[in-house]
Tab-separated table of C-alpha atoms in Angstrom:
chain	number	residue	atom	x	y	z
A	1	MET	CA	93.701	77.996	-37.019
A	2	SER	CA	92.379	74.438	-36.963
A	3	VAL	CA	88.818	72.546	-36.428
A	4	THR	CA	88.352	69.253	-34.428
A	5	ILE	CA	86.542	66.806	-36.123
A	6	LEU	CA	85.081	64.390	-33.772
A	7	PHE	CA	84.108	60.908	-34.241
A	8	LEU	CA	80.954	59.218	-32.169
A	9	GLY	CA	80.260	55.460	-32.342
A	10	PRO	CA	80.637	53.444	-35.154
A	11	LEU	CA	82.702	56.396	-36.836
A	12	ARG	CA	85.446	56.021	-34.400
A	13	ASP	CA	86.353	52.742	-35.843
A	14	LEU	CA	85.907	53.621	-39.576
A	15	ALA	CA	88.441	56.933	-38.800
A	16	GLY	CA	90.688	54.704	-36.793
A	17	GLU	CA	90.724	58.151	-33.913
A	18	GLN	CA	88.529	59.551	-32.213
A	19	GLU	CA	89.572	63.137	-33.176
A	20	ARG	CA	91.479	64.845	-36.052
A	21	GLU	CA	92.898	68.433	-36.206
A	22	VAL	CA	92.201	70.182	-39.568
A	23	ALA	CA	92.256	73.258	-40.854
A	24	ALA	CA	89.958	76.192	-40.775
A	25	PRO	CA	87.548	77.354	-41.834
A	26	LEU	CA	85.504	73.476	-42.753
A	27	ASP	CA	82.665	73.821	-45.187
A	28	TRP	CA	80.537	70.523	-46.075
A	29	LYS	CA	82.656	70.216	-49.138
A	30	GLY	CA	86.003	70.586	-47.009
A	31	LEU	CA	84.654	68.161	-44.263
A	32	LEU	CA	84.151	64.868	-47.203
A	33	GLU	CA	87.844	65.859	-47.883
A	34	ALA	CA	88.900	65.710	-44.770
A	35	VAL	CA	87.402	62.684	-43.452
A	36	GLY	CA	88.382	60.130	-46.492
A	37	PRO	CA	85.787	58.629	-48.757
A	38	GLU	CA	84.472	55.691	-46.439
A	39	ILE	CA	83.270	57.986	-43.952
A	40	ALA	CA	82.683	60.924	-46.755
A	41	GLU	CA	80.144	58.262	-47.585
A	42	GLN	CA	78.321	57.634	-44.141
A	43	LEU	CA	77.946	61.075	-44.028
A	44	GLY	CA	75.929	61.033	-47.027
A	45	GLU	CA	73.345	59.405	-45.357
A	46	GLU	CA	70.599	60.768	-43.915
A	47	ARG	CA	70.377	59.376	-40.934
A	48	VAL	CA	74.256	60.290	-40.278
A	49	ASN	CA	73.971	63.732	-38.477
A	50	VAL	CA	76.792	66.713	-38.286
A	51	ALA	CA	76.752	69.176	-35.279
A	52	CYS	CA	78.994	72.498	-34.758
A	53	LYS	CA	79.803	73.830	-31.586
A	54	GLY	CA	77.783	71.508	-29.703
A	55	LYS	CA	74.280	72.286	-32.002
A	56	VAL	CA	72.952	69.854	-34.642
A	57	LEU	CA	72.952	70.695	-37.790
A	58	ALA	CA	69.445	71.062	-39.441
A	59	ASP	CA	70.856	70.537	-43.023
A	60	LYS	CA	74.259	69.341	-42.282
A	61	ARG	CA	75.095	70.543	-46.078
A	62	THR	CA	75.646	73.965	-44.474
A	63	LEU	CA	78.788	73.557	-41.999
A	64	HIS	CA	80.889	76.471	-41.852
A	65	ALA	CA	83.573	76.068	-38.730
A	66	GLU	CA	85.642	78.302	-37.921
A	67	ASP	CA	89.103	78.475	-36.161
A	68	GLY	CA	88.343	76.745	-32.517
A	69	ASP	CA	85.038	75.103	-33.558
A	70	GLU	CA	84.475	71.796	-32.624
A	71	VAL	CA	82.320	69.580	-35.462
A	72	ALA	CA	80.775	66.124	-34.432
A	73	LEU	CA	79.606	63.433	-36.522
A	74	LEU	CA	76.902	61.810	-35.281
A	75	PRO	CA	76.083	58.175	-36.718
A	76	PRO	CA	72.698	56.519	-35.641
A	77	VAL	CA	72.325	56.255	-31.420
A	78	SER	CA	71.381	53.536	-29.445
A	79	GLY	CA	71.080	53.912	-25.872
A	80	GLY	CA	69.880	51.630	-22.923
B	1	MET	CA	74.612	56.679	-5.125
B	2	SER	CA	73.344	53.143	-5.812
B	3	VAL	CA	69.600	52.819	-7.607
B	4	GLY	CA	68.270	52.263	-4.000
B	5	GLU	CA	69.379	55.007	-2.333
B	6	ALA	CA	68.395	57.126	-6.132
B	7	LEU	CA	64.903	55.637	-6.132
B	8	ALA	CA	64.404	56.157	-1.602
B	9	ALA	CA	65.420	60.190	-2.564
B	10	PHE	CA	63.225	60.325	-5.292
B	11	ASN	CA	60.050	59.046	-3.634
B	12	ALA	CA	61.010	60.800	-0.571
B	13	ALA	CA	61.310	64.136	-2.669
B	14	HIS	CA	57.995	63.687	-4.087
B	15	ASP	CA	55.447	62.458	-1.003
B	16	GLY	CA	52.363	64.433	-2.788
B	17	ALA	CA	52.284	62.217	-5.652
B	18	GLY	CA	49.765	59.251	-5.592
B	19	GLY	CA	52.383	56.944	-7.443
B	20	VAL	CA	55.870	56.437	-8.438
B	21	VAL	CA	57.160	54.366	-11.311
B	22	SER	CA	60.406	53.677	-12.307
B	23	PHE	CA	62.328	51.295	-14.597
B	24	LEU	CA	65.632	50.082	-13.928
B	25	GLY	CA	67.961	48.506	-17.520
B	26	LYS	CA	70.493	46.356	-16.591
B	27	VAL	CA	73.183	44.242	-18.952
B	28	ARG	CA	71.666	41.187	-19.830
B	29	PRO	CA	73.863	38.337	-19.570
B	30	GLU	CA	73.090	36.061	-22.631
B	31	GLY	CA	74.180	36.057	-26.371
B	32	GLY	CA	77.702	35.961	-25.192
B	33	VAL	CA	78.571	39.582	-23.926
B	34	LYS	CA	80.806	39.940	-22.156
B	35	ALA	CA	80.913	43.706	-21.664
B	36	LEU	CA	78.813	46.577	-22.989
B	37	GLU	CA	80.615	50.034	-23.385
B	38	LEU	CA	77.791	53.230	-23.844
B	39	SER	CA	79.535	56.369	-25.086
B	40	HIS	CA	78.343	59.924	-24.977
B	41	TYR	CA	78.541	63.053	-26.625
B	42	GLU	CA	78.251	65.841	-23.606
B	43	PRO	CA	77.875	68.894	-25.479
B	44	LEU	CA	74.342	66.932	-26.896
B	45	THR	CA	73.773	64.085	-24.733
B	46	LEU	CA	73.210	65.972	-21.276
B	47	PRO	CA	71.242	68.999	-22.840
B	48	GLY	CA	69.062	66.429	-24.938
B	49	MET	CA	68.462	64.498	-22.124
B	50	GLN	CA	67.037	67.604	-20.023
B	51	ASP	CA	65.247	68.111	-22.727
B	52	LEU	CA	63.524	64.738	-22.961
B	53	ALA	CA	63.049	65.234	-19.441
B	54	GLU	CA	61.145	68.263	-19.321
B	55	GLN	CA	58.991	66.923	-22.600
B	56	ALA	CA	58.138	64.055	-20.274
B	57	ARG	CA	56.991	66.708	-17.341
B	58	GLU	CA	54.956	68.592	-19.488
B	59	ARG	CA	53.221	65.785	-21.599
B	60	PHE	CA	52.391	63.599	-18.460
B	61	ASP	CA	52.118	66.109	-15.647
B	62	LEU	CA	54.573	65.103	-13.562
B	63	ALA	CA	55.050	66.120	-10.326
B	64	GLY	CA	58.941	64.888	-10.740
B	65	VAL	CA	61.501	62.962	-13.575
B	66	LEU	CA	64.655	61.073	-12.572
B	67	ALA	CA	65.894	60.546	-15.642
B	68	TRP	CA	70.021	58.645	-15.545
B	69	HIS	CA	72.170	57.107	-17.716
B	70	ARG	CA	75.619	55.780	-17.427
B	71	ILE	CA	78.802	55.492	-19.805
B	72	GLY	CA	81.610	53.609	-19.779
B	73	VAL	CA	82.227	49.566	-19.613
B	74	MET	CA	79.551	48.130	-17.873
B	75	LYS	CA	79.193	43.975	-16.804
B	76	PRO	CA	76.307	41.401	-17.172
B	77	GLY	CA	73.931	42.429	-14.482
B	78	GLU	CA	75.514	46.060	-13.975
B	79	ALA	CA	72.644	48.910	-14.331
B	80	ILE	CA	72.818	50.861	-17.557
B	81	VAL	CA	69.620	53.269	-16.995
B	82	LEU	CA	67.489	54.216	-14.427
B	83	VAL	CA	64.489	56.367	-14.937
B	84	ALA	CA	61.949	57.392	-12.001
B	85	THR	CA	58.370	59.163	-12.385
B	86	ALA	CA	55.914	60.516	-10.014
B	87	ALA	CA	52.722	61.661	-10.491
B	88	ARG	CA	48.911	62.219	-9.181
B	89	HIS	CA	47.609	59.350	-11.283
B	90	ARG	CA	49.261	55.662	-12.098
B	91	ARG	CA	48.761	55.507	-15.367
B	92	ASN	CA	50.246	59.028	-16.401
B	93	ALA	CA	53.424	57.850	-14.440
B	94	PHE	CA	53.474	54.362	-15.930
B	95	GLU	CA	53.110	56.290	-19.730
B	96	ALA	CA	55.535	58.661	-18.822
B	97	ALA	CA	58.591	56.465	-17.849
B	98	ASP	CA	57.451	54.139	-20.969
B	99	PHE	CA	58.014	57.533	-23.422
B	100	LEU	CA	61.811	58.274	-21.637
B	101	MET	CA	62.642	54.696	-22.047
B	102	ASP	CA	61.215	54.452	-25.525
B	103	HIS	CA	63.326	57.683	-26.465
B	104	LEU	CA	66.690	56.808	-24.296
B	105	LYS	CA	66.719	53.672	-26.387
B	106	SER	CA	66.674	54.929	-29.772
B	107	ALA	CA	66.493	59.233	-29.659
B	108	ALA	CA	69.411	60.077	-27.409
B	109	TRP	CA	72.710	60.829	-28.160
B	110	LEU	CA	74.291	57.474	-26.690
B	111	TRP	CA	76.638	54.710	-28.423
B	112	LYS	CA	76.539	51.471	-27.710
B	113	ARG	CA	78.762	48.610	-28.383
B	114	GLU	CA	79.100	44.669	-26.970
B	115	ARG	CA	81.906	43.073	-26.457
B	116	ARG	CA	81.187	38.990	-27.465
B	117	ASP	CA	84.108	36.546	-28.062
B	118	ASP	CA	84.831	37.858	-31.756
B	119	GLY	CA	85.264	41.247	-30.452
B	120	TRP	CA	83.270	44.729	-30.305
B	121	HIS	CA	80.240	44.980	-32.051
B	122	TRP	CA	78.058	48.172	-32.719
B	123	ILE	CA	74.362	48.186	-31.458
B	124	GLU	CA	71.889	49.784	-33.660
B	125	PRO	CA	68.258	49.728	-32.460
B	126	ARG	CA	65.684	46.716	-33.219
B	127	ASP	CA	62.680	47.474	-35.401
B	128	GLN	CA	60.581	47.071	-31.984
B	129	ASP	CA	62.848	50.197	-30.547
B	130	HIS	CA	61.544	52.503	-33.748
B	131	GLU	CA	58.137	50.659	-33.402
B	132	ASP	CA	57.946	51.845	-29.757
B	133	LEU	CA	59.059	55.366	-30.294
B	134	ALA	CA	56.698	55.801	-32.903
B	135	ARG	CA	53.863	55.266	-30.840
B	136	TRP	CA	54.820	59.007	-29.428
B	137	ASN	CA	54.106	60.547	-32.629
C	1	MET	CA	61.452	46.112	4.880
C	2	SER	CA	61.296	49.249	3.402
C	3	VAL	CA	60.354	49.830	-0.492
C	4	GLY	CA	63.806	50.600	-1.028
C	5	GLU	CA	65.367	47.370	0.802
C	6	ALA	CA	62.595	45.140	-1.414
C	7	LEU	CA	63.036	46.857	-4.228
C	8	ALA	CA	66.706	46.553	-3.723
C	9	ALA	CA	66.550	42.688	-2.829
C	10	PHE	CA	64.433	42.075	-6.063
C	11	ASN	CA	67.016	43.773	-8.496
C	12	ALA	CA	69.720	41.505	-6.773
C	13	ALA	CA	67.882	38.287	-7.161
C	14	HIS	CA	67.090	39.227	-10.794
C	15	ASP	CA	70.404	40.144	-12.235
C	16	GLY	CA	69.572	38.075	-15.307
C	17	ALA	CA	66.265	39.953	-16.285
C	18	GLY	CA	67.057	42.941	-18.629
C	19	GLY	CA	64.492	45.184	-17.268
C	20	VAL	CA	62.851	45.592	-13.829
C	21	VAL	CA	59.828	48.225	-13.336
C	22	SER	CA	58.276	49.042	-9.854
C	23	PHE	CA	55.444	51.280	-9.056
C	24	LEU	CA	54.977	52.870	-5.399
C	25	GLY	CA	51.358	53.542	-4.855
C	26	LYS	CA	51.339	56.775	-1.875
C	27	VAL	CA	48.225	57.951	-0.131
C	28	ARG	CA	47.542	61.266	-1.629
C	29	PRO	CA	47.742	64.599	0.648
C	30	GLU	CA	45.028	66.334	-1.009
C	31	GLY	CA	40.865	66.427	-1.080
C	32	GLY	CA	40.454	66.818	3.048
C	33	VAL	CA	41.722	63.390	3.460
C	34	LYS	CA	43.724	62.880	6.576
C	35	ALA	CA	43.727	58.722	6.428
C	36	LEU	CA	42.906	56.141	4.439
C	37	GLU	CA	42.277	52.211	6.002
C	38	LEU	CA	42.468	49.364	3.860
C	39	SER	CA	41.004	46.207	5.019
C	40	HIS	CA	40.854	42.287	3.311
C	41	TYR	CA	39.469	39.232	4.041
C	42	GLU	CA	42.678	36.707	4.268
C	43	PRO	CA	41.502	33.750	2.738
C	44	LEU	CA	40.482	35.234	-0.234
C	45	THR	CA	42.858	38.350	-0.065
C	46	LEU	CA	46.177	36.544	-0.233
C	47	PRO	CA	45.198	33.603	-2.430
C	48	GLY	CA	43.816	36.175	-4.599
C	49	MET	CA	46.896	38.279	-4.765
C	50	GLN	CA	49.291	35.122	-5.467
C	51	ASP	CA	46.796	33.874	-8.316
C	52	LEU	CA	47.154	37.094	-9.476
C	53	ALA	CA	50.622	37.312	-9.544
C	54	GLU	CA	51.461	33.602	-11.181
C	55	GLN	CA	49.169	35.032	-14.223
C	56	ALA	CA	51.388	38.017	-14.484
C	57	ARG	CA	54.054	35.800	-14.379
C	58	GLU	CA	52.582	33.558	-17.048
C	59	ARG	CA	50.738	36.258	-19.347
C	60	PHE	CA	54.620	38.672	-19.874
C	61	ASP	CA	57.156	36.089	-19.377
C	62	LEU	CA	58.398	37.708	-16.329
C	63	ALA	CA	61.812	36.305	-14.389
C	64	GLY	CA	60.201	37.783	-11.333
C	65	VAL	CA	56.816	39.213	-9.663
C	66	LEU	CA	56.583	41.391	-6.415
C	67	ALA	CA	53.194	42.040	-5.089
C	68	TRP	CA	52.930	44.068	-2.224
C	69	HIS	CA	49.776	45.513	-0.480
C	70	ARG	CA	49.640	47.387	3.314
C	71	ILE	CA	46.387	46.947	4.906
C	72	GLY	CA	45.423	48.842	8.334
C	73	VAL	CA	44.836	52.696	8.469
C	74	MET	CA	47.887	54.807	6.462
C	75	LYS	CA	48.694	58.771	6.818
C	76	PRO	CA	48.861	60.874	3.761
C	77	GLY	CA	52.247	60.590	2.076
C	78	GLU	CA	52.478	56.981	3.206
C	79	ALA	CA	52.881	54.057	1.007
C	80	ILE	CA	49.514	51.726	0.191
C	81	VAL	CA	51.262	49.432	-2.692
C	82	LEU	CA	54.390	48.306	-4.423
C	83	VAL	CA	54.559	45.781	-7.018
C	84	ALA	CA	57.733	45.110	-9.335
C	85	THR	CA	58.222	42.987	-12.385
C	86	ALA	CA	61.296	41.383	-14.114
C	87	ALA	CA	61.427	40.666	-17.389
C	88	ARG	CA	63.869	40.278	-20.303
C	89	HIS	CA	62.187	43.139	-22.535
C	90	ARG	CA	60.750	46.253	-21.044
C	91	ARG	CA	57.966	46.454	-22.598
C	92	ASN	CA	56.904	43.292	-20.925
C	93	ALA	CA	58.042	44.473	-17.698
C	94	PHE	CA	56.001	47.594	-18.059
C	95	GLU	CA	52.711	45.888	-19.323
C	96	ALA	CA	52.866	43.487	-16.625
C	97	ALA	CA	53.338	46.354	-13.615
C	98	ASP	CA	50.600	47.851	-15.073
C	99	PHE	CA	48.200	45.079	-15.358
C	100	LEU	CA	49.141	44.394	-11.342
C	101	MET	CA	48.383	47.758	-10.715
C	102	ASP	CA	44.839	47.673	-12.705
C	103	HIS	CA	44.190	44.450	-10.751
C	104	LEU	CA	44.598	45.483	-7.276
C	105	LYS	CA	42.643	48.630	-7.834
C	106	SER	CA	39.374	47.105	-8.724
C	107	ALA	CA	39.837	43.365	-8.876
C	108	ALA	CA	41.817	42.202	-5.590
C	109	TRP	CA	39.581	41.601	-2.188
C	110	LEU	CA	40.993	44.632	-0.673
C	111	TRP	CA	37.895	47.564	0.762
C	112	LYS	CA	39.186	51.209	0.756
C	113	ARG	CA	38.180	54.113	2.842
C	114	GLU	CA	38.814	57.581	3.323
C	115	ARG	CA	39.080	59.913	6.768
C	116	ARG	CA	37.789	63.464	6.015
C	117	ASP	CA	36.743	66.490	8.277
C	118	ASP	CA	33.378	64.676	8.417
C	119	GLY	CA	34.138	61.133	9.122
C	120	TRP	CA	35.107	58.282	6.578
C	121	HIS	CA	33.800	57.522	3.275
C	122	TRP	CA	33.725	54.421	1.821
C	123	ILE	CA	35.504	54.691	-1.895
C	124	GLU	CA	34.453	52.614	-4.892
C	125	PRO	CA	36.362	52.247	-8.265
C	126	ARG	CA	36.760	55.404	-10.485
C	127	ASP	CA	34.923	54.619	-14.006
C	128	GLN	CA	37.890	55.309	-15.122
C	129	ASP	CA	39.682	52.058	-12.756
C	130	HIS	CA	37.027	49.604	-14.543
C	131	GLU	CA	38.063	50.467	-17.946
C	132	ASP	CA	41.638	50.292	-17.263
C	133	LEU	CA	40.500	46.836	-16.150
C	134	ALA	CA	38.833	46.119	-19.124
C	135	ARG	CA	41.774	46.554	-20.974
C	136	TRP	CA	43.422	43.261	-20.292
C	137	ASN	CA	40.343	40.981	-20.999
D	1	MET	CA	25.596	24.199	16.303
D	2	SER	CA	26.328	27.856	14.487
D	3	VAL	CA	27.844	29.262	11.507
D	4	THR	CA	29.531	32.955	11.719
D	5	ILE	CA	28.524	35.577	8.892
D	6	LEU	CA	31.141	38.048	8.343
D	7	PHE	CA	30.720	41.628	7.431
D	8	LEU	CA	33.326	43.223	4.816
D	9	GLY	CA	34.229	46.443	3.890
D	10	PRO	CA	31.147	48.996	4.104
D	11	LEU	CA	28.610	46.107	4.606
D	12	ARG	CA	30.365	46.144	8.048
D	13	ASP	CA	28.958	49.687	9.278
D	14	LEU	CA	25.397	48.333	7.630
D	15	ALA	CA	25.486	45.570	9.983
D	16	GLY	CA	26.817	47.728	12.783
D	17	GLU	CA	28.983	44.574	13.693
D	18	GLN	CA	32.051	43.300	12.348
D	19	GLU	CA	30.601	39.320	12.572
D	20	ARG	CA	27.634	37.569	13.750
D	21	GLU	CA	27.116	34.199	15.096
D	22	VAL	CA	23.920	32.327	13.522
D	23	ALA	CA	22.203	29.054	14.059
D	24	ALA	CA	23.983	26.209	11.736
D	25	PRO	CA	23.032	24.938	8.924
D	26	LEU	CA	22.436	28.323	7.142
D	27	ASP	CA	21.033	28.423	3.520
D	28	TRP	CA	20.405	31.543	1.406
D	29	LYS	CA	17.103	32.004	2.627
D	30	GLY	CA	18.315	31.782	5.703
D	31	LEU	CA	21.424	34.264	5.403
D	32	LEU	CA	18.574	37.099	3.833
D	33	GLU	CA	16.609	36.290	7.280
D	34	ALA	CA	19.608	36.475	9.483
D	35	VAL	CA	21.063	39.413	8.193
D	36	GLY	CA	18.093	41.802	7.805
D	37	PRO	CA	16.159	43.889	5.225
D	38	GLU	CA	18.873	46.237	4.275
D	39	ILE	CA	21.568	43.866	3.714
D	40	ALA	CA	19.291	41.231	2.143
D	41	GLU	CA	19.185	44.136	-0.345
D	42	GLN	CA	22.327	44.792	-0.933
D	43	LEU	CA	23.025	40.540	-1.295
D	44	GLY	CA	20.295	40.875	-3.848
D	45	GLU	CA	22.858	42.673	-6.257
D	46	GLU	CA	24.750	41.090	-8.541
D	47	ARG	CA	27.772	42.617	-7.704
D	48	VAL	CA	27.593	41.519	-4.359
D	49	ASN	CA	29.503	38.366	-3.283
D	50	VAL	CA	29.435	36.046	-1.045
D	51	ALA	CA	32.356	33.754	0.458
D	52	CYS	CA	31.772	30.331	1.982
D	53	LYS	CA	35.126	28.390	3.991
D	54	GLY	CA	37.231	30.882	1.983
D	55	LYS	CA	36.098	30.347	-1.590
D	56	VAL	CA	34.068	32.424	-3.399
D	57	LEU	CA	30.428	30.889	-4.493
D	58	ALA	CA	29.615	30.857	-7.781
D	59	ASP	CA	26.084	31.260	-7.436
D	60	LYS	CA	25.802	32.548	-4.147
D	61	ARG	CA	21.701	31.201	-3.989
D	62	THR	CA	23.458	27.512	-3.304
D	63	LEU	CA	25.033	28.857	-0.333
D	64	HIS	CA	24.752	25.448	2.228
D	65	ALA	CA	27.356	26.654	5.855
D	66	GLU	CA	27.226	23.980	8.214
D	67	ASP	CA	28.165	24.267	12.054
D	68	GLY	CA	31.541	25.995	12.265
D	69	ASP	CA	31.806	27.729	8.633
D	70	GLU	CA	31.930	30.903	8.116
D	71	VAL	CA	30.667	33.171	5.941
D	72	ALA	CA	31.964	36.376	4.080
D	73	LEU	CA	29.857	38.859	2.665
D	74	LEU	CA	32.091	40.940	-0.441
D	75	PRO	CA	30.876	44.038	-1.285
D	76	PRO	CA	32.418	45.939	-4.282
D	77	VAL	CA	36.494	46.145	-3.875
D	78	SER	CA	38.466	48.870	-3.805
D	79	GLY	CA	42.267	48.854	-3.347
D	80	GLY	CA	45.411	50.473	-4.129
């Protein structure tokens, strides 16, 4: 009965790990608590996105992850 | 498959197109950069690139599109990204390659960091990159 | 030297440039075109292309330029022209390749004719080609 | 004591030959006479240029070709 939180890009450094298992189910409030204040602050920023089960949420505050789901925290990107 | 082999295959596959444009992006050996690391989130990154290529194909009436992006650690001089576009008219091929690169730089699910003498630094797109992207809206 | 070999050599020669853009123009197998013939006047054509490449190098701050143009008779699908540009930033490399092609199309000492079912026809640049060229003035 | 006139591109078809030897020296008036009325009419157009000894003349009416010189008649170009 767990959800996997993935930390992408610079959030991985802030988290000090690439992923973390937390208890299912997980909503927005639960996520903010699970990741700690520093990452919670980042999540408050518009330009940080959240994906659940491989889909980016149009409104991350509607997060509802269940057992076995993967939640990815997506900071601003840069490629090329 | 090397960059040269990929381009040769792409050219051969699009014999009927009047023009083929390619862009190859490499790690620049400057600013004390020792290495570059690109990371991705496969469930989003790959479908996102496929969707981007399809957008380019429709918008610029392309005969073909190639979009490659490496992940992992790369050294100065090494290739990071390769795009190629084939079209009936050269302007379309040029614009499509430009469009693809602007999106891969600042609107694809990729994260880049540089290793300099004092360690790793995460890179965000420059203001110029955001302006380049905004041209297509 | 094939197109692929030329591009590979150009890439290798410009390791330090962040971006390399190439354009390959081919004979389009359409409109009943059986063959294309390009003719030149060497005392003007070659110095003219060298001058054009040098203009592009200065204007777009390039690390390197390649500009090839074939002459003689070519069949559909065959390469006619190849340009490549290497620059620190991708926008410069894109613009320089675009600039080179616009000039090679309608401002280089080359004359093109097409063979269709009813014989050979001399081709003049389209209005679009003249407009494309005028962008750089 | 001759000048070579070269017909480039479509002018080659009009001339029916690639080059023609004419008596030196050759000036603008002599050129118009040497090439015949059809090509003379083309030469009257601004977009048709004349080169002498491998240099395009800024004003083709100043042509002055001497023995051994090559005069090239350059109609509108198209490459790529």
